[in-house]
CSV table of N, CA, C and O in Angstrom, one decimal:
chain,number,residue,atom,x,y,z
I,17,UNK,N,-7.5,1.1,14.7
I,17,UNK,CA,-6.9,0.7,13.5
I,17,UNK,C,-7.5,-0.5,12.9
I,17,UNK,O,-7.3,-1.6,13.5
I,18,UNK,N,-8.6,-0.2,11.4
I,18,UNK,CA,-8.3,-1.4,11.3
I,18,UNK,C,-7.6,-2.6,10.7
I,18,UNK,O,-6.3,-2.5,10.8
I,19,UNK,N,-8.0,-3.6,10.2
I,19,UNK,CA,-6.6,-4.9,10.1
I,19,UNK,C,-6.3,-4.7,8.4
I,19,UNK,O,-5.6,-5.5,7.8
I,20,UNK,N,-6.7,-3.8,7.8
I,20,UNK,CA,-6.9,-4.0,6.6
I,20,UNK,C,-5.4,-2.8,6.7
I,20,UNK,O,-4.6,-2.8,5.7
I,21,UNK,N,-5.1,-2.1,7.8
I,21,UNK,CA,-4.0,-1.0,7.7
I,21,UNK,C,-4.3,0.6,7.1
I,21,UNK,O,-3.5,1.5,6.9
I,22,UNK,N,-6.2,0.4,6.8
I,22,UNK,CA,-6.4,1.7,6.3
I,22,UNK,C,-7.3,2.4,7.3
I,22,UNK,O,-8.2,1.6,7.7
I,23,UNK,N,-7.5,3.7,8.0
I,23,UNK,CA,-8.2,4.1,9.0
I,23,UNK,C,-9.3,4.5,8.6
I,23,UNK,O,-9.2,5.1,7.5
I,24,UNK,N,-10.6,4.2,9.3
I,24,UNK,CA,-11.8,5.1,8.7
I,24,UNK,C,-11.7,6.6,8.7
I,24,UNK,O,-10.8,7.2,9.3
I,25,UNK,N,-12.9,7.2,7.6
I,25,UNK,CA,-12.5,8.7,7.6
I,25,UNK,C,-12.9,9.3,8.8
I,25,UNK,O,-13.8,8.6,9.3
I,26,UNK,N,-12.6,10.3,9.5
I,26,UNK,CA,-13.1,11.0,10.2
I,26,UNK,C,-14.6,11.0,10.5
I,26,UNK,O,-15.3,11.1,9.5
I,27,UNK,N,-15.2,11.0,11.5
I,27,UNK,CA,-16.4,11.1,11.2
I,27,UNK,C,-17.4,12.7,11.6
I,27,UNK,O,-18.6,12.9,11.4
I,28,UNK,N,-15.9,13.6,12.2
I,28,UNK,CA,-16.1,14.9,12.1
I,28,UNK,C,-15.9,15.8,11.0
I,28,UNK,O,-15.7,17.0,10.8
I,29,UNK,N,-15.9,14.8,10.2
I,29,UNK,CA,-15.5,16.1,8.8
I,29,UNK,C,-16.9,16.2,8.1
I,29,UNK,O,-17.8,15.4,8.2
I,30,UNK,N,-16.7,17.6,7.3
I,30,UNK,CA,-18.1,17.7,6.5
I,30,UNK,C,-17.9,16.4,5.0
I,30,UNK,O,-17.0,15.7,4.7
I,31,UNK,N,-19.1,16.5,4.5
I,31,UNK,CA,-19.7,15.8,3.4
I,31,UNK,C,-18.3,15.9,2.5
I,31,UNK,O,-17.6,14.9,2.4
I,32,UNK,N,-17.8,17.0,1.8
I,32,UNK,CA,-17.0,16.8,0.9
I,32,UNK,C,-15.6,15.9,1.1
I,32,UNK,O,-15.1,15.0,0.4
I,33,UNK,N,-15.1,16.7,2.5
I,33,UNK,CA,-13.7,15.8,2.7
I,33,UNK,C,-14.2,14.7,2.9
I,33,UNK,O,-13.6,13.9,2.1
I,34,UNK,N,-15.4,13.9,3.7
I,34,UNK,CA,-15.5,12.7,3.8
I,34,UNK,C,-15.8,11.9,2.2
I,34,UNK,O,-15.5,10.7,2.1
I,35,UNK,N,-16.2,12.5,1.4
I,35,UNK,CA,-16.1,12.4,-0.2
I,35,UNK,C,-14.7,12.4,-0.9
I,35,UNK,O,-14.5,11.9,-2.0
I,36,UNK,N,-14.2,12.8,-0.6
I,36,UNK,CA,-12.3,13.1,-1.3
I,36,UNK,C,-11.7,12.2,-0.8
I,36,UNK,O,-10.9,11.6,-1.5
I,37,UNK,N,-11.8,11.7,0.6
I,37,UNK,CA,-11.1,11.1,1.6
I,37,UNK,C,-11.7,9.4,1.0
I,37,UNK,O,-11.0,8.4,1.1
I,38,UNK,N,-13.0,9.4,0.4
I,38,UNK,CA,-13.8,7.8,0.6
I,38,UNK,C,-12.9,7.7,-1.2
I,38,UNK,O,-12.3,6.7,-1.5
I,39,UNK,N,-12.9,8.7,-1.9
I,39,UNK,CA,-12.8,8.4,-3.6
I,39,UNK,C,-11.4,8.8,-3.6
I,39,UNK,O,-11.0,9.0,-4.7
I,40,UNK,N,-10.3,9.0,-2.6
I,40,UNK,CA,-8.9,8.8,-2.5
I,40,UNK,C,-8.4,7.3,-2.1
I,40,UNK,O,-7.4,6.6,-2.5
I,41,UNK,N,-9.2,6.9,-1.2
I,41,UNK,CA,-9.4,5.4,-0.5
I,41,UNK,C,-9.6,4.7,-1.8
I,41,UNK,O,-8.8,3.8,-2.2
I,42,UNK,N,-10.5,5.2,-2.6
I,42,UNK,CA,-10.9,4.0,-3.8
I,42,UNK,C,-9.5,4.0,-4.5
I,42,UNK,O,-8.8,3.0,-4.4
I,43,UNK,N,-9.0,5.5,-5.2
I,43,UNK,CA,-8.0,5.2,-5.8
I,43,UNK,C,-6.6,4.1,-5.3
I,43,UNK,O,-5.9,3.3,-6.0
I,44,UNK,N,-6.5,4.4,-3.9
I,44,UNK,CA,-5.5,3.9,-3.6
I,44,UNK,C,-5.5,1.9,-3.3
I,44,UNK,O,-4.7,1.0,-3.4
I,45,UNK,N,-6.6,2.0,-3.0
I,45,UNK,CA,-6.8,0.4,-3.0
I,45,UNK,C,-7.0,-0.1,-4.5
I,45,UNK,O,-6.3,-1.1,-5.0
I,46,UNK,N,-7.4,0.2,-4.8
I,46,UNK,CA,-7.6,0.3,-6.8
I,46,UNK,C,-6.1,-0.3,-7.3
I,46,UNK,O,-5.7,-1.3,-7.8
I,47,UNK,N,-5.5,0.8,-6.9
I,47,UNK,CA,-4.4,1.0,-7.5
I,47,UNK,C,-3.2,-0.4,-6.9
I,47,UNK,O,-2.2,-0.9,-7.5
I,48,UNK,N,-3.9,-0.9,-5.2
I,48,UNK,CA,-2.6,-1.2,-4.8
I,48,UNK,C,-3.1,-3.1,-5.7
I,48,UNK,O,-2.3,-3.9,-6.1
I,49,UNK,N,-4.3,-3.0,-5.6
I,49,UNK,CA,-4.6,-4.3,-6.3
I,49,UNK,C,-4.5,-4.4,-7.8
I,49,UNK,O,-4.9,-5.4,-8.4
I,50,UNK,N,-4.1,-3.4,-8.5
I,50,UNK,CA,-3.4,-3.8,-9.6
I,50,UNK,C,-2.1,-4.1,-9.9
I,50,UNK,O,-1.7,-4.4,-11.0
I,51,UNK,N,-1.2,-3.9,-8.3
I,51,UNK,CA,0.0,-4.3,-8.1
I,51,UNK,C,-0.2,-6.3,-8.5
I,51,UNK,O,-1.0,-7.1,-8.5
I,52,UNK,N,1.5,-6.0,-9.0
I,52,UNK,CA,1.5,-7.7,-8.8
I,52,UNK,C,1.4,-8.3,-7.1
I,52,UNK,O,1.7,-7.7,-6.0
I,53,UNK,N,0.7,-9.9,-7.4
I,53,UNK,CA,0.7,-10.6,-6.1
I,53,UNK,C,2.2,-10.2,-5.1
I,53,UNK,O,2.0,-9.7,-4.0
I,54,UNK,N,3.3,-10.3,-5.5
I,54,UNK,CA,4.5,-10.5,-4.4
I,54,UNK,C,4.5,-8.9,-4.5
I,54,UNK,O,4.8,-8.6,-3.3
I,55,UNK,N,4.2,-7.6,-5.2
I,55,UNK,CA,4.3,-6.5,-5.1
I,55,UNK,C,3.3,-6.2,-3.5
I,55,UNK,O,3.9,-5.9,-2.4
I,56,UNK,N,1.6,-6.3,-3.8
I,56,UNK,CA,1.2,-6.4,-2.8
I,56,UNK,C,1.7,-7.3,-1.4
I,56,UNK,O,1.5,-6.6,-0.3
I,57,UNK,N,2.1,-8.2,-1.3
I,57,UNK,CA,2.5,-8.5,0.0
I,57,UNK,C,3.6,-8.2,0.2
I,57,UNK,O,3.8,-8.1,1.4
I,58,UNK,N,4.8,-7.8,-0.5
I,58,UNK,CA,5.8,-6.9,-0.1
I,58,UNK,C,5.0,-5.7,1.1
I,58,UNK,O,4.9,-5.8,2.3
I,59,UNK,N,4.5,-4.7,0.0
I,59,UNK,CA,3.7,-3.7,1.0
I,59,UNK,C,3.0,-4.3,1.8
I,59,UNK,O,2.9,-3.7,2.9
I,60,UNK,N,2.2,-5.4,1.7
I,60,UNK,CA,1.1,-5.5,3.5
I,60,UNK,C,2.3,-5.7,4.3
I,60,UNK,O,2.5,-5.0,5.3
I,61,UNK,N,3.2,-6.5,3.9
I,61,UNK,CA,3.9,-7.3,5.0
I,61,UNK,C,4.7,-6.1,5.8
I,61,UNK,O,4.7,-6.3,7.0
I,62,UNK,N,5.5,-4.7,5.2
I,62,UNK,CA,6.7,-3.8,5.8
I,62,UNK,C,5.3,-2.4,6.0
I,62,UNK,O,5.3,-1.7,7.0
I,63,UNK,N,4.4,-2.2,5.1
I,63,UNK,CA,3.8,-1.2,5.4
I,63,UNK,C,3.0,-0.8,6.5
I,63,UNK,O,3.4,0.0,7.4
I,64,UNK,N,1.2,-1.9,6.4
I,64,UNK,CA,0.6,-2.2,7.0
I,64,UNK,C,0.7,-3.3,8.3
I,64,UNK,O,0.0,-3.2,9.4
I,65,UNK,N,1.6,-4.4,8.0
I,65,UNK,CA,1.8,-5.2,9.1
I,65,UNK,C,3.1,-4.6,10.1
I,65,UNK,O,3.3,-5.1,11.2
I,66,UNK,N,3.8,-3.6,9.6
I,66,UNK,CA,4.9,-2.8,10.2
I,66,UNK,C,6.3,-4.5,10.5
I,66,UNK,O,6.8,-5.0,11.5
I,67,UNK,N,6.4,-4.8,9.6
I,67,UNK,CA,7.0,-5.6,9.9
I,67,UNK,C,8.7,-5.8,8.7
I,67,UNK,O,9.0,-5.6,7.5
I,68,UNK,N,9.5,-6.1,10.0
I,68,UNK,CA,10.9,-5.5,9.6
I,68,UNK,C,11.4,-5.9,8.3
I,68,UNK,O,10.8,-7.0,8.3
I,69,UNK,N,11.9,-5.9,7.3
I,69,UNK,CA,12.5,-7.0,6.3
I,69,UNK,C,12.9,-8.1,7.1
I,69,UNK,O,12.6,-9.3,6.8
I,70,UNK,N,13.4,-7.9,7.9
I,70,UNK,CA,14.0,-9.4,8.1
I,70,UNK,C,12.8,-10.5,8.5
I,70,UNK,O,12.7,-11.6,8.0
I,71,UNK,N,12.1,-9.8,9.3
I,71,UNK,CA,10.9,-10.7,9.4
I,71,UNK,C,9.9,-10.8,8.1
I,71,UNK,O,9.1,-11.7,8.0
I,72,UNK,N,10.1,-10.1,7.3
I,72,UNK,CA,9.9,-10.5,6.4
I,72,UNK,C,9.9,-11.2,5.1
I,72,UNK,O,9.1,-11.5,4.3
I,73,UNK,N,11.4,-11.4,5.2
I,73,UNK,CA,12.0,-12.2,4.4
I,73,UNK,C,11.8,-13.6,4.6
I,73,UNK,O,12.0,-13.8,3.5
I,74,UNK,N,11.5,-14.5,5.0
I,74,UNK,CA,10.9,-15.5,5.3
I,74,UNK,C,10.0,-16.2,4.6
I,74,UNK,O,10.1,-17.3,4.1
I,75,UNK,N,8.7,-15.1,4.9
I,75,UNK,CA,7.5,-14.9,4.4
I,75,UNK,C,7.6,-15.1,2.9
I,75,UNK,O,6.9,-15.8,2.1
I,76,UNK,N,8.9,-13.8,2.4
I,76,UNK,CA,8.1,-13.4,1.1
I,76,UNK,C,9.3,-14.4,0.1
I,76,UNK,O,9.5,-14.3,-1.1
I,77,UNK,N,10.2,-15.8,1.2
I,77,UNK,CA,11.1,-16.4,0.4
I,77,UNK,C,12.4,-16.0,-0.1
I,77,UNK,O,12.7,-16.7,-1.1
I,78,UNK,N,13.4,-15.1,0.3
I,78,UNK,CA,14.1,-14.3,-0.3
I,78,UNK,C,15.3,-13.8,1.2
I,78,UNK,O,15.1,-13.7,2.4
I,79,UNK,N,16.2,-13.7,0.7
I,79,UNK,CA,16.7,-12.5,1.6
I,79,UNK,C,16.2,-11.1,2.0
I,79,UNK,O,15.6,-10.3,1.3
I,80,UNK,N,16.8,-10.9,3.5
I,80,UNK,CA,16.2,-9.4,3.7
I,80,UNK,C,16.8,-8.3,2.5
I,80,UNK,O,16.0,-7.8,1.8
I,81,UNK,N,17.9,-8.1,2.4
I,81,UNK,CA,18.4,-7.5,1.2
I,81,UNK,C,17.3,-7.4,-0.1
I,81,UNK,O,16.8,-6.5,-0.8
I,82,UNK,N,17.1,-8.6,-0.2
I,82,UNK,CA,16.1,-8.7,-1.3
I,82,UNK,C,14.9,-8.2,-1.2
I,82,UNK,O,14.2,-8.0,-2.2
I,83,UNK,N,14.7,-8.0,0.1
I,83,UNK,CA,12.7,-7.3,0.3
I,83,UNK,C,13.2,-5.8,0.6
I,83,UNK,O,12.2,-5.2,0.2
I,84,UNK,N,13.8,-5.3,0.8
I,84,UNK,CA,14.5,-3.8,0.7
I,84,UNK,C,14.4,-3.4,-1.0
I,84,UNK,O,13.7,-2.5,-1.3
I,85,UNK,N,14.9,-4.0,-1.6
I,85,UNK,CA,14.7,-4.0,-3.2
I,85,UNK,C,13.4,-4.1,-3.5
I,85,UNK,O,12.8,-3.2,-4.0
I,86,UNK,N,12.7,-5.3,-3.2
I,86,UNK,CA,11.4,-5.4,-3.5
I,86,UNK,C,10.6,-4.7,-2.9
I,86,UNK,O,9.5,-5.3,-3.1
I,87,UNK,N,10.3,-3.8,-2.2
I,87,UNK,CA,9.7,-3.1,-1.2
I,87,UNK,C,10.2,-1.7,-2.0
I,87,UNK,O,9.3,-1.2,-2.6
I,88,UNK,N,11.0,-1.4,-2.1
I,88,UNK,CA,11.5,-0.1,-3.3
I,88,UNK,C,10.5,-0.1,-4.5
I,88,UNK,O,9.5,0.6,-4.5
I,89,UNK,N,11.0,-1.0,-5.5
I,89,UNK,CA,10.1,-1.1,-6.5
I,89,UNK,C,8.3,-1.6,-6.7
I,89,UNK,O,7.6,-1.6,-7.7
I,90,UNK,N,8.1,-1.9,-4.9
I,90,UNK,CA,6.4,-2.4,-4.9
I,90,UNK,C,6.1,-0.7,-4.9
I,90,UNK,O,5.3,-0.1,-5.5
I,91,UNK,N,7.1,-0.2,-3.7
I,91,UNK,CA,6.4,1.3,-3.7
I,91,UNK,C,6.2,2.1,-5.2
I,91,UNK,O,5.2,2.7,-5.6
I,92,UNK,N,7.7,1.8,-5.9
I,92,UNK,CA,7.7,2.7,-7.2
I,92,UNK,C,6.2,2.1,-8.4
I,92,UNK,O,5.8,2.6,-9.4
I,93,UNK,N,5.9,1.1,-7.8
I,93,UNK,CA,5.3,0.8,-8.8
I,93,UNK,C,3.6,1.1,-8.1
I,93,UNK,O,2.7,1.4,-8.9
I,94,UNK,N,3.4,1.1,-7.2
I,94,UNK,CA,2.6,1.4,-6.4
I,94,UNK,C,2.0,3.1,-7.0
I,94,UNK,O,0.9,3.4,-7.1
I,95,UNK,N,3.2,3.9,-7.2
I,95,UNK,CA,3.2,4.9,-7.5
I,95,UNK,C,3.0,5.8,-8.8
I,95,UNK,O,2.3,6.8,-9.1
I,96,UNK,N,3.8,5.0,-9.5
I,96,UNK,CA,2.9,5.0,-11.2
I,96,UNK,C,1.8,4.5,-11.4
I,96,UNK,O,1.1,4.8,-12.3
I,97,UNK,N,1.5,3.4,-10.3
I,97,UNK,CA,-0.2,3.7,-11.0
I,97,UNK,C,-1.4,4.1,-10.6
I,97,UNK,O,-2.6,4.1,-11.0
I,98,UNK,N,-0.5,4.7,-9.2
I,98,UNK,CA,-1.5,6.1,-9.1
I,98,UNK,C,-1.4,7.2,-9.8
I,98,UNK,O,-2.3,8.0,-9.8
I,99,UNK,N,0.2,7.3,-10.8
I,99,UNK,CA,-0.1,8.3,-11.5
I,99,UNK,C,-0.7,8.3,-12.7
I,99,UNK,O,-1.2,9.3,-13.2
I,100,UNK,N,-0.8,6.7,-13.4
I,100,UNK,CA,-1.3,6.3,-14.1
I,100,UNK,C,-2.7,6.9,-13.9
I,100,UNK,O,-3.1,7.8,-14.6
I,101,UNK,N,-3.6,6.5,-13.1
I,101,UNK,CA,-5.0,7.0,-12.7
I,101,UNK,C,-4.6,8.8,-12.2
I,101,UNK,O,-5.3,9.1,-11.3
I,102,UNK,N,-4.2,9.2,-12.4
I,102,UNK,CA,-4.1,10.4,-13.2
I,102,UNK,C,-4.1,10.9,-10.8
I,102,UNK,O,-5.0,11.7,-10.3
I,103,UNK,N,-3.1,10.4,-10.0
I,103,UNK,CA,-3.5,11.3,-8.9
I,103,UNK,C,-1.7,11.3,-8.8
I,103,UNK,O,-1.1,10.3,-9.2
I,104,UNK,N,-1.1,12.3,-8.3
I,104,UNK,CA,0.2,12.4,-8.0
I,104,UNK,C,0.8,13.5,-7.2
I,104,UNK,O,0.5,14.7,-7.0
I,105,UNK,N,1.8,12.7,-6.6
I,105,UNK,CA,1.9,13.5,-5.2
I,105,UNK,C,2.5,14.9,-4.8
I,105,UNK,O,2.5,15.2,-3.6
């Protein structure tokens, strides 16, 4: 795993999936850095770092309650603008 929380692609797959798989990676990193600053570290902090609200709340200044909420709307927003870029689930 690496630290970034994203896995390399396979390195047994043919040329195309490893193509879908590399220009799905773009969309999604694209997308998560057009999130706002506290949007993004909401998600590293509960997604990628696997780390509880509570230990996160700290971090992101707020009540755990409040990163439950914010962690809601980083995803929802996370989500429209992948649909924005035209990918949806």
């Amino acid at each position: 795993s690496r630290a970034d929380g994203v896995e390399p692609a396979d390195p047994g797959a043919g040329p195309r999936t490893r193509l879908a798989r590399g220009e799905l990676h773009e969309h999604l990193r694209a997308a998560f850095h057009a999130l706002s600053p506290q949007h993004r570290r909401v998600i590293a902090l509960r997604q990628f770092e696997q780390r509880s609200a509570r230990e996160a709340a700290p971090q992101l200044g707020c009540t755990e309650l409040a990163v439950h909420a914010l962690f809601r709307r980083a995803l929802d927003a996370w989500a429209r603008e992948l649909e924005r870029r035209g990918l949806s689930g």
